[in-house]
Short mmCIF file of C-alpha atoms in Angstrom, two decimals:
data_model
loop_
_atom_site.label_atom_id
_atom_site.label_comp_id
_atom_site.label_asym_id
_atom_site.label_seq_id
_atom_site.Cartn_x
_atom_site.Cartn_y
_atom_site.Cartn_z
CA MET A 21 -80.05 94.26 83.29
CA ALA A 22 -80.21 96.93 85.94
CA THR A 23 -78.25 97.28 89.83
CA ILE A 24 -80.04 97.20 93.67
CA ILE A 25 -79.09 99.90 95.62
CA VAL A 26 -80.10 99.04 99.47
CA VAL A 27 -80.00 102.60 101.25
CA THR A 28 -79.76 100.99 104.81
CA SER A 29 -78.70 102.42 107.93
CA GLY A 30 -79.93 100.93 110.91
CA LYS A 31 -80.61 104.13 113.52
CA GLY A 32 -83.19 106.15 112.14
CA GLY A 33 -83.23 110.22 111.54
CA VAL A 34 -79.21 109.55 110.01
CA GLY A 35 -80.44 110.86 106.22
CA LYS A 36 -81.61 107.17 105.06
CA THR A 37 -84.25 109.33 102.78
CA THR A 38 -82.47 112.16 102.13
CA THR A 39 -80.31 109.76 100.51
CA ALA A 40 -81.95 107.74 98.50
CA ALA A 41 -84.25 110.58 96.75
CA ALA A 42 -80.45 112.28 96.08
CA PHE A 43 -78.42 109.89 94.81
CA GLY A 44 -80.81 108.19 92.75
CA THR A 45 -81.14 112.43 91.23
CA GLY A 46 -78.06 112.19 91.22
CA LEU A 47 -77.95 108.82 88.79
CA ALA A 48 -81.07 110.29 87.05
CA LEU A 49 -79.14 113.65 86.35
CA GLU A 50 -76.18 111.61 85.03
CA GLY A 51 -77.84 110.13 82.72
CA LYS A 52 -79.31 106.92 84.46
CA LYS A 53 -82.47 105.73 83.59
CA THR A 54 -83.23 105.02 88.06
CA VAL A 55 -86.74 104.30 90.52
CA VAL A 56 -86.35 105.16 93.72
CA VAL A 57 -88.71 102.84 95.35
CA ASP A 58 -89.96 103.26 99.52
CA PHE A 59 -90.19 100.49 101.76
CA ASP A 60 -91.55 102.59 104.40
CA VAL A 61 -94.76 101.08 104.94
CA GLY A 62 -97.35 102.30 106.90
CA LEU A 63 -94.01 105.88 107.55
CA ARG A 64 -94.19 106.54 103.94
CA ASN A 65 -92.68 110.07 102.69
CA LEU A 66 -90.07 109.59 100.08
CA ASP A 67 -93.09 110.77 98.00
CA LEU A 68 -92.52 114.17 100.66
CA ILE A 69 -88.85 114.47 99.76
CA MET A 70 -88.77 113.81 96.51
CA GLY A 71 -91.37 116.59 95.91
CA CYS A 72 -94.30 114.00 94.56
CA GLU A 73 -96.86 113.48 97.88
CA ARG A 74 -100.09 114.71 95.70
CA ARG A 75 -99.14 112.69 93.83
CA VAL A 76 -99.72 109.54 94.40
CA VAL A 77 -102.76 107.09 93.47
CA PHE A 78 -101.26 103.72 93.37
CA ASP A 79 -98.48 102.53 96.21
CA LEU A 80 -95.25 99.73 95.96
CA ILE A 81 -98.65 97.44 97.83
CA ASP A 82 -100.90 98.29 94.91
CA VAL A 83 -98.90 96.27 92.58
CA ILE A 84 -98.23 93.39 95.06
CA ASN A 85 -101.35 92.79 95.16
CA GLY A 86 -102.23 93.35 91.83
CA ASP A 87 -104.73 96.28 92.61
CA ALA A 88 -102.26 97.89 89.91
CA LYS A 89 -100.00 97.77 87.49
CA LEU A 90 -96.96 99.14 87.50
CA ASN A 91 -96.77 101.54 85.10
CA GLN A 92 -100.68 103.01 87.18
CA ALA A 93 -97.83 103.12 89.93
CA LEU A 94 -95.48 104.56 88.99
CA ILE A 95 -94.37 109.17 89.44
CA LYS A 96 -92.37 110.37 86.54
CA ASP A 97 -90.14 112.49 88.14
CA LYS A 98 -91.22 116.64 86.48
CA ARG A 99 -87.87 117.56 86.66
CA VAL A 100 -85.45 115.35 86.13
CA ASP A 101 -85.93 112.84 82.73
CA GLY A 102 -85.21 109.00 83.67
CA LEU A 103 -85.97 109.57 87.33
CA GLN A 104 -88.79 108.15 88.85
CA VAL A 105 -90.68 106.78 92.08
CA LEU A 106 -92.71 104.09 93.38
CA ALA A 107 -94.45 105.67 96.53
CA THR A 108 -95.30 102.91 99.31
CA SER A 109 -98.77 102.59 101.14
CA GLN A 110 -99.18 104.36 104.22
CA THR A 111 -102.62 103.10 105.66
CA ARG A 112 -101.22 99.22 104.73
CA ASP A 113 -99.95 96.26 107.11
CA LYS A 114 -95.86 96.36 107.11
CA ASP A 115 -97.10 92.97 106.82
CA ALA A 116 -98.20 93.08 102.83
CA LEU A 117 -94.56 93.93 101.81
CA THR A 118 -93.92 89.90 100.85
CA ARG A 119 -90.89 89.48 99.63
CA GLU A 120 -91.52 87.32 96.37
CA GLY A 121 -93.89 90.41 95.65
CA VAL A 122 -90.93 92.44 95.76
CA GLU A 123 -89.29 89.65 94.36
CA GLN A 124 -91.72 90.51 91.16
CA VAL A 125 -92.07 94.03 91.19
CA LEU A 126 -87.99 94.85 91.07
CA GLU A 127 -87.73 91.66 88.47
CA GLU A 128 -90.13 94.56 86.11
CA LEU A 129 -88.54 97.31 87.16
CA ARG A 130 -85.22 95.69 85.47
CA LYS A 131 -86.00 95.39 82.41
CA GLU A 132 -87.07 99.18 82.33
CA PHE A 133 -84.06 100.67 84.56
CA ASP A 134 -80.49 101.49 85.80
CA TYR A 135 -81.06 101.49 89.24
CA ILE A 136 -82.95 100.27 91.49
CA ILE A 137 -82.64 102.29 94.73
CA CYS A 138 -84.79 101.14 97.41
CA ASP A 139 -85.28 103.15 101.12
CA SER A 140 -85.15 101.24 103.61
CA PRO A 141 -87.12 101.56 106.87
CA ALA A 142 -85.35 102.69 110.08
CA GLY A 143 -85.13 99.42 112.30
CA ILE A 144 -83.72 95.44 111.12
CA GLU A 145 -87.03 93.81 111.16
CA HIS A 146 -89.04 92.74 108.55
CA GLY A 147 -89.53 95.75 105.85
CA ALA A 148 -84.84 96.91 107.10
CA GLN A 149 -84.86 92.82 105.89
CA THR A 150 -87.22 92.74 102.89
CA ALA A 151 -85.44 95.98 101.43
CA LEU A 152 -81.38 94.87 101.36
CA TYR A 153 -82.98 90.81 100.70
CA PHE A 154 -82.26 91.45 96.01
CA ALA A 155 -79.68 93.95 96.83
CA ASP A 156 -76.64 94.24 94.72
CA GLU A 157 -75.14 97.32 96.43
CA ALA A 158 -75.56 98.98 99.53
CA ILE A 159 -75.19 102.01 100.96
CA VAL A 160 -74.82 102.37 104.73
CA VAL A 161 -75.47 105.73 105.91
CA THR A 162 -74.05 107.01 109.33
CA ASN A 163 -73.69 109.89 111.43
CA PRO A 164 -70.84 110.49 112.50
CA GLU A 165 -71.79 109.09 116.20
CA VAL A 166 -71.60 106.76 118.38
CA SER A 167 -75.15 105.26 118.14
CA SER A 168 -75.63 105.43 113.97
CA ILE A 169 -72.44 103.68 113.71
CA ARG A 170 -72.35 100.56 116.01
CA ASP A 171 -76.26 100.19 114.03
CA SER A 172 -74.64 100.37 110.94
CA ASP A 173 -71.87 98.05 111.65
CA ARG A 174 -75.03 95.98 112.48
CA MET A 175 -76.66 96.22 108.98
CA VAL A 176 -73.20 95.49 107.59
CA GLY A 177 -73.08 92.13 109.09
CA ILE A 178 -76.78 91.27 107.63
CA LEU A 179 -75.92 92.54 104.60
CA ALA A 180 -73.17 89.75 104.23
CA SER A 181 -75.66 87.35 105.91
CA LYS A 182 -78.96 87.69 105.30
CA SER A 183 -79.56 89.11 102.16
CA ARG A 184 -80.14 86.62 99.41
CA ARG A 185 -77.10 86.99 97.61
CA ALA A 186 -75.51 85.51 100.84
CA GLU A 187 -78.53 82.57 101.06
CA ARG A 188 -76.95 81.36 97.37
CA GLU A 189 -73.47 82.52 97.96
CA GLU A 190 -72.90 84.82 95.07
CA ASP A 191 -70.48 87.50 95.14
CA PRO A 192 -71.22 89.30 98.14
CA VAL A 193 -73.34 92.95 98.96
CA ARG A 194 -71.11 95.89 98.36
CA SER A 195 -71.85 97.72 100.60
CA HIS A 196 -70.39 101.42 100.76
CA VAL A 197 -70.79 104.39 103.48
CA LEU A 198 -71.64 107.01 103.46
CA ILE A 199 -71.34 109.35 106.54
CA THR A 200 -73.19 111.94 106.63
CA ARG A 201 -74.33 115.59 108.94
CA TYR A 202 -70.41 115.71 109.61
CA ASP A 203 -69.03 118.88 110.81
CA ILE A 204 -65.76 119.82 110.02
CA GLU A 205 -65.63 122.22 113.19
CA ARG A 206 -67.05 120.05 115.50
CA VAL A 207 -63.88 118.04 114.77
CA LYS A 208 -61.09 119.35 114.73
CA ARG A 209 -62.36 120.90 118.08
CA GLY A 210 -62.27 117.22 118.47
CA GLU A 211 -65.89 117.59 119.75
CA MET A 212 -66.74 114.47 116.96
CA LEU A 213 -65.66 110.84 115.75
CA LYS A 214 -63.48 111.77 112.28
CA VAL A 215 -64.39 110.29 109.24
CA GLU A 216 -60.67 107.92 109.26
CA ASP A 217 -61.57 106.88 112.24
CA VAL A 218 -65.20 105.66 111.16
CA ILE A 219 -64.15 104.78 107.62
CA GLU A 220 -61.93 101.98 110.17
CA MET A 221 -64.24 100.71 112.74
CA LEU A 222 -67.18 100.29 109.74
CA ALA A 223 -63.49 99.24 107.28
CA LEU A 224 -65.97 99.84 104.14
CA PRO A 225 -64.91 102.12 101.27
CA LEU A 226 -65.81 105.72 101.56
CA LEU A 227 -68.59 106.70 99.09
CA GLY A 228 -69.43 110.15 99.94
CA VAL A 229 -68.97 112.99 103.41
CA ILE A 230 -71.75 115.23 103.16
CA PRO A 231 -71.64 118.06 105.08
CA GLU A 232 -74.04 119.42 108.25
CA SER A 233 -75.99 122.31 105.80
CA GLN A 234 -79.08 124.33 106.91
CA SER A 235 -79.94 123.06 103.10
CA VAL A 236 -81.15 120.08 103.53
CA LEU A 237 -83.48 121.26 105.86
CA GLN A 238 -85.59 123.80 103.69
CA ALA A 239 -84.80 121.06 100.60
CA SER A 240 -87.19 118.70 102.33
CA ASN A 241 -89.24 121.66 103.20
CA VAL A 242 -89.98 122.37 98.70
CA GLY A 243 -89.59 118.04 98.05
CA ALA A 244 -86.36 119.02 96.18
CA PRO A 245 -83.81 116.56 96.60
CA VAL A 246 -81.10 118.48 97.78
CA VAL A 247 -78.83 117.25 94.97
CA LEU A 248 -80.49 119.97 92.51
CA ASP A 249 -79.24 122.90 95.26
CA GLN A 250 -76.25 122.55 93.95
CA GLU A 251 -75.01 126.23 95.44
CA SER A 252 -75.31 123.97 99.11
CA LYS A 253 -72.35 121.51 99.79
CA ALA A 254 -74.00 118.94 100.89
CA GLY A 255 -76.01 119.25 97.16
CA GLN A 256 -72.67 119.15 95.62
CA ALA A 257 -71.46 116.72 98.23
CA TYR A 258 -74.27 113.83 97.21
CA ARG A 259 -72.43 115.13 93.22
CA ASP A 260 -69.49 113.97 93.70
CA ALA A 261 -71.01 110.14 95.62
CA VAL A 262 -72.57 109.68 93.02
CA ALA A 263 -69.37 110.95 90.46
CA ARG A 264 -67.55 108.14 92.57
CA TYR A 265 -69.63 105.76 93.17
CA LEU A 266 -70.05 106.26 89.02
CA GLY A 267 -66.12 105.74 88.43
CA GLN A 268 -64.89 108.75 88.57
CA HIS A 269 -61.85 109.59 91.56
CA LEU A 270 -62.86 112.55 93.15
CA GLU A 271 -61.73 114.45 96.57
CA TYR A 272 -63.58 114.20 98.81
CA ARG A 273 -64.89 117.75 100.17
CA PHE A 274 -65.95 119.62 102.86
CA VAL A 275 -63.65 117.18 105.58
CA ALA A 276 -60.53 119.00 106.32
CA ALA A 277 -59.91 121.85 106.96
CA GLU A 278 -58.92 123.84 103.52
CA ARG A 279 -55.04 124.27 104.76
CA SER A 280 -54.66 120.42 104.62
CA SER A 281 -56.65 119.64 102.41
CA PHE A 282 -53.68 118.50 100.01
CA ILE A 283 -52.32 115.80 102.46
CA GLY A 284 -56.40 114.55 102.92
CA PHE A 285 -57.32 114.27 99.90
CA GLY A 286 -54.10 111.74 99.20
CA PHE A 287 -55.36 109.96 102.27
CA PHE A 288 -58.95 109.91 101.46
CA ASN A 289 -58.20 108.94 97.89
CA ARG A 290 -56.48 105.98 98.24
CA LEU A 291 -59.54 105.19 101.27
CA TRP A 292 -61.32 104.48 98.10
CA ARG A 293 -59.04 102.94 95.64
CA ARG A 294 -57.72 100.46 97.81
CA SER A 295 -60.92 99.08 99.30
CA ALA A 296 -63.63 100.06 96.18
CA MET B 13 -50.34 148.31 137.11
CA SER B 14 -47.23 145.70 138.25
CA ILE B 15 -46.70 143.52 136.30
CA PHE B 16 -47.97 140.69 138.89
CA GLN B 17 -51.85 142.06 138.52
CA ARG B 18 -51.45 142.19 134.14
CA SER B 19 -50.55 138.80 134.75
CA LEU B 20 -53.21 137.56 136.92
CA ARG B 21 -55.83 139.33 134.55
CA GLY B 22 -53.38 136.88 132.01
CA SER B 23 -54.18 133.50 132.66
CA GLY B 24 -57.38 134.47 133.92
CA VAL B 25 -58.40 135.04 130.65
CA LEU B 26 -56.70 131.62 129.85
CA LEU B 27 -59.05 130.00 132.28
CA SER B 28 -62.07 131.01 131.17
CA PHE B 29 -60.50 129.28 127.51
CA PHE B 30 -59.56 126.75 128.52
CA ARG B 31 -63.05 126.27 130.44
CA ALA B 32 -65.06 127.42 127.41
CA SER B 33 -64.37 124.75 125.02
CA PRO B 34 -65.53 121.72 125.59
CA PRO B 35 -63.83 117.79 126.13
CA ARG B 36 -62.45 116.21 123.20
CA THR B 37 -65.11 113.81 123.54
CA ALA B 38 -64.36 112.37 120.35
CA ASP B 39 -61.27 110.26 121.28
CA THR B 40 -63.53 107.66 124.43
CA ALA B 41 -66.61 107.61 121.88
CA LYS B 42 -64.31 105.77 119.28
CA GLU B 43 -62.40 103.69 122.59
CA ARG B 44 -65.50 102.90 123.48
CA LEU B 45 -67.05 101.96 120.15
CA GLN B 46 -64.05 99.51 118.64
CA VAL B 47 -64.33 97.35 122.62
CA LEU B 48 -67.94 97.11 121.06
CA LEU B 49 -67.62 96.83 117.42
CA ALA B 50 -64.69 93.87 118.51
CA LEU B 51 -67.51 92.51 120.65
CA GLU B 52 -70.68 92.53 118.85
CA ARG B 53 -69.08 90.94 115.98
CA SER B 54 -67.55 88.16 117.74
CA SER B 55 -71.16 87.07 118.45
CA THR B 56 -73.19 87.94 115.28
CA SER B 57 -70.35 86.76 112.71
CA SER B 58 -69.59 82.05 112.10
CA TRP B 59 -67.14 82.83 114.72
CA PRO B 60 -67.66 80.29 118.06
CA ASN B 61 -69.29 83.34 120.92
CA PHE B 62 -68.00 81.94 123.54
CA LEU B 63 -65.92 85.53 124.43
CA PRO B 64 -68.27 86.08 127.39
CA GLN B 65 -68.10 82.67 128.55
CA LEU B 66 -64.75 82.84 129.26
CA GLN B 67 -64.33 86.15 130.64
CA LYS B 68 -66.59 84.82 133.45
CA ASP B 69 -65.13 81.40 133.73
CA ILE B 70 -61.45 83.48 133.53
CA MET B 71 -63.16 85.60 136.04
CA GLN B 72 -64.33 82.69 138.53
CA VAL B 73 -60.82 81.55 138.81
CA ILE B 74 -58.85 83.59 139.28
CA LYS B 75 -60.53 84.91 142.11
CA LYS B 76 -60.02 82.22 143.49
CA TYR B 77 -56.86 83.38 143.59
CA VAL B 78 -56.95 86.97 144.22
CA GLU B 79 -59.08 89.63 144.68
CA ILE B 80 -60.08 91.46 140.99
CA ASP B 81 -62.84 93.56 139.88
CA ASP B 82 -64.30 93.17 136.64
CA ASP B 83 -63.08 95.39 135.09
CA LYS B 84 -59.28 93.99 134.87
CA VAL B 85 -59.96 91.81 133.21
CA SER B 86 -59.96 91.99 128.88
CA ILE B 87 -60.68 89.02 126.86
CA GLU B 88 -60.05 90.25 123.06
CA VAL B 89 -59.75 88.68 119.19
CA GLU B 90 -57.17 90.39 116.77
CA ARG B 91 -58.45 88.39 113.51
CA GLY B 92 -56.14 87.92 110.65
CA PRO B 93 -56.55 86.28 107.03
CA GLU B 94 -54.66 83.32 108.48
CA VAL B 95 -54.36 83.19 112.30
CA SER B 96 -56.19 84.53 114.78
CA MET B 97 -54.96 85.62 118.38
CA LEU B 98 -56.85 85.45 121.47
CA ASP B 99 -55.31 88.36 123.85
CA ILE B 100 -56.51 87.63 127.44
CA ASN B 101 -55.09 90.63 130.03
CA VAL B 102 -54.97 89.71 133.34
CA GLU B 103 -54.34 93.05 135.75
CA LEU B 104 -53.94 92.36 139.13
CA PRO B 105 -53.57 94.26 141.63
CA ALA B 106 -50.10 95.76 143.46
CA PRO B 107 -48.86 92.88 145.72
CA ARG B 108 -49.58 94.60 148.73
CA GLY B 109 -49.22 92.09 150.85
CA SER B 110 -46.12 90.82 149.50
CA ALA B 111 -44.11 91.69 152.40
CA GLN B 112 -46.54 89.18 154.56
CA LEU B 113 -46.04 86.87 151.84
CA GLN B 114 -42.52 86.32 152.41
CA ALA B 115 -42.63 86.63 156.48
CA ALA B 116 -45.57 83.55 155.95
CA GLY B 117 -42.95 81.99 153.57
#
């Protein structure tokens, strides 16, 4: 039975699609059968970030409408075994994304995959609500910046009240925060919120900290999820986040100045264990 | 070059160093967010959404007696597992009329 993970944030441009692509690819690299599904109808971009934009023939909406079989719409990644992409429609209306239709597709995917990653659109409207509705777990992507944190907090509230798990009074959606575009130098100068501050305010376990990195843009330029670039710090940080998600206890890299990393380890390690 | 001149030049370098470094704004961000999130959580969760109205009511009552700015009253809820604390802080102006009051009394 697959686990459904929604990648969400509320605010746009914080790295949802980058994270969905990198995290999904990272899970597949760990041998998990993973599908990444784009829920951003009308503004599809996951295919571009995953580098399969020219192979999209059918999409999620086609499957929902019965115009294509699921197998016709799933795109196998050419680099990583066990990784597939389900693109969404660029032209259809958002209302095509019906809850019943999505449920059917997800149920079918559940039989075949270990993990289903739902790449949510920005905002808190229909598309975002549909993306999170069936989630078992959530990755809340947050920049260390006031508007992003506020929106993330809002999303945490919506996950706790509007998901299917909430409506059925089941165990709540397990939410994690992933901090992206973290700049240690600016944190040291007091210009950017610290990881500890973000965690304290959102009160969620910390899945990972992705440092601000030029390699993220380079990765999207060529359509290769940044996690495949193990030379880059961002790629390594995503790999760490995946390993942490799968239960390993790993030091949080790229969060503290070199000299204090030992102290930092103890502190952040506790953060994860306490809340996980 | 005298010691005085040298120290002047030194302080100039020091001053420009301070001027060049941007202000440490992260703390401001944290404070603003903490206030905002507390308020917004109270309005979106199951917690009764009476805090903004309570704040207005308290303001009106206080204004019957003293002149006070809107930002001098803060109301916060600190939620605990068992009980929650309603924390009302009213910052009164300095008793500038205390002498007058005594005279009147």
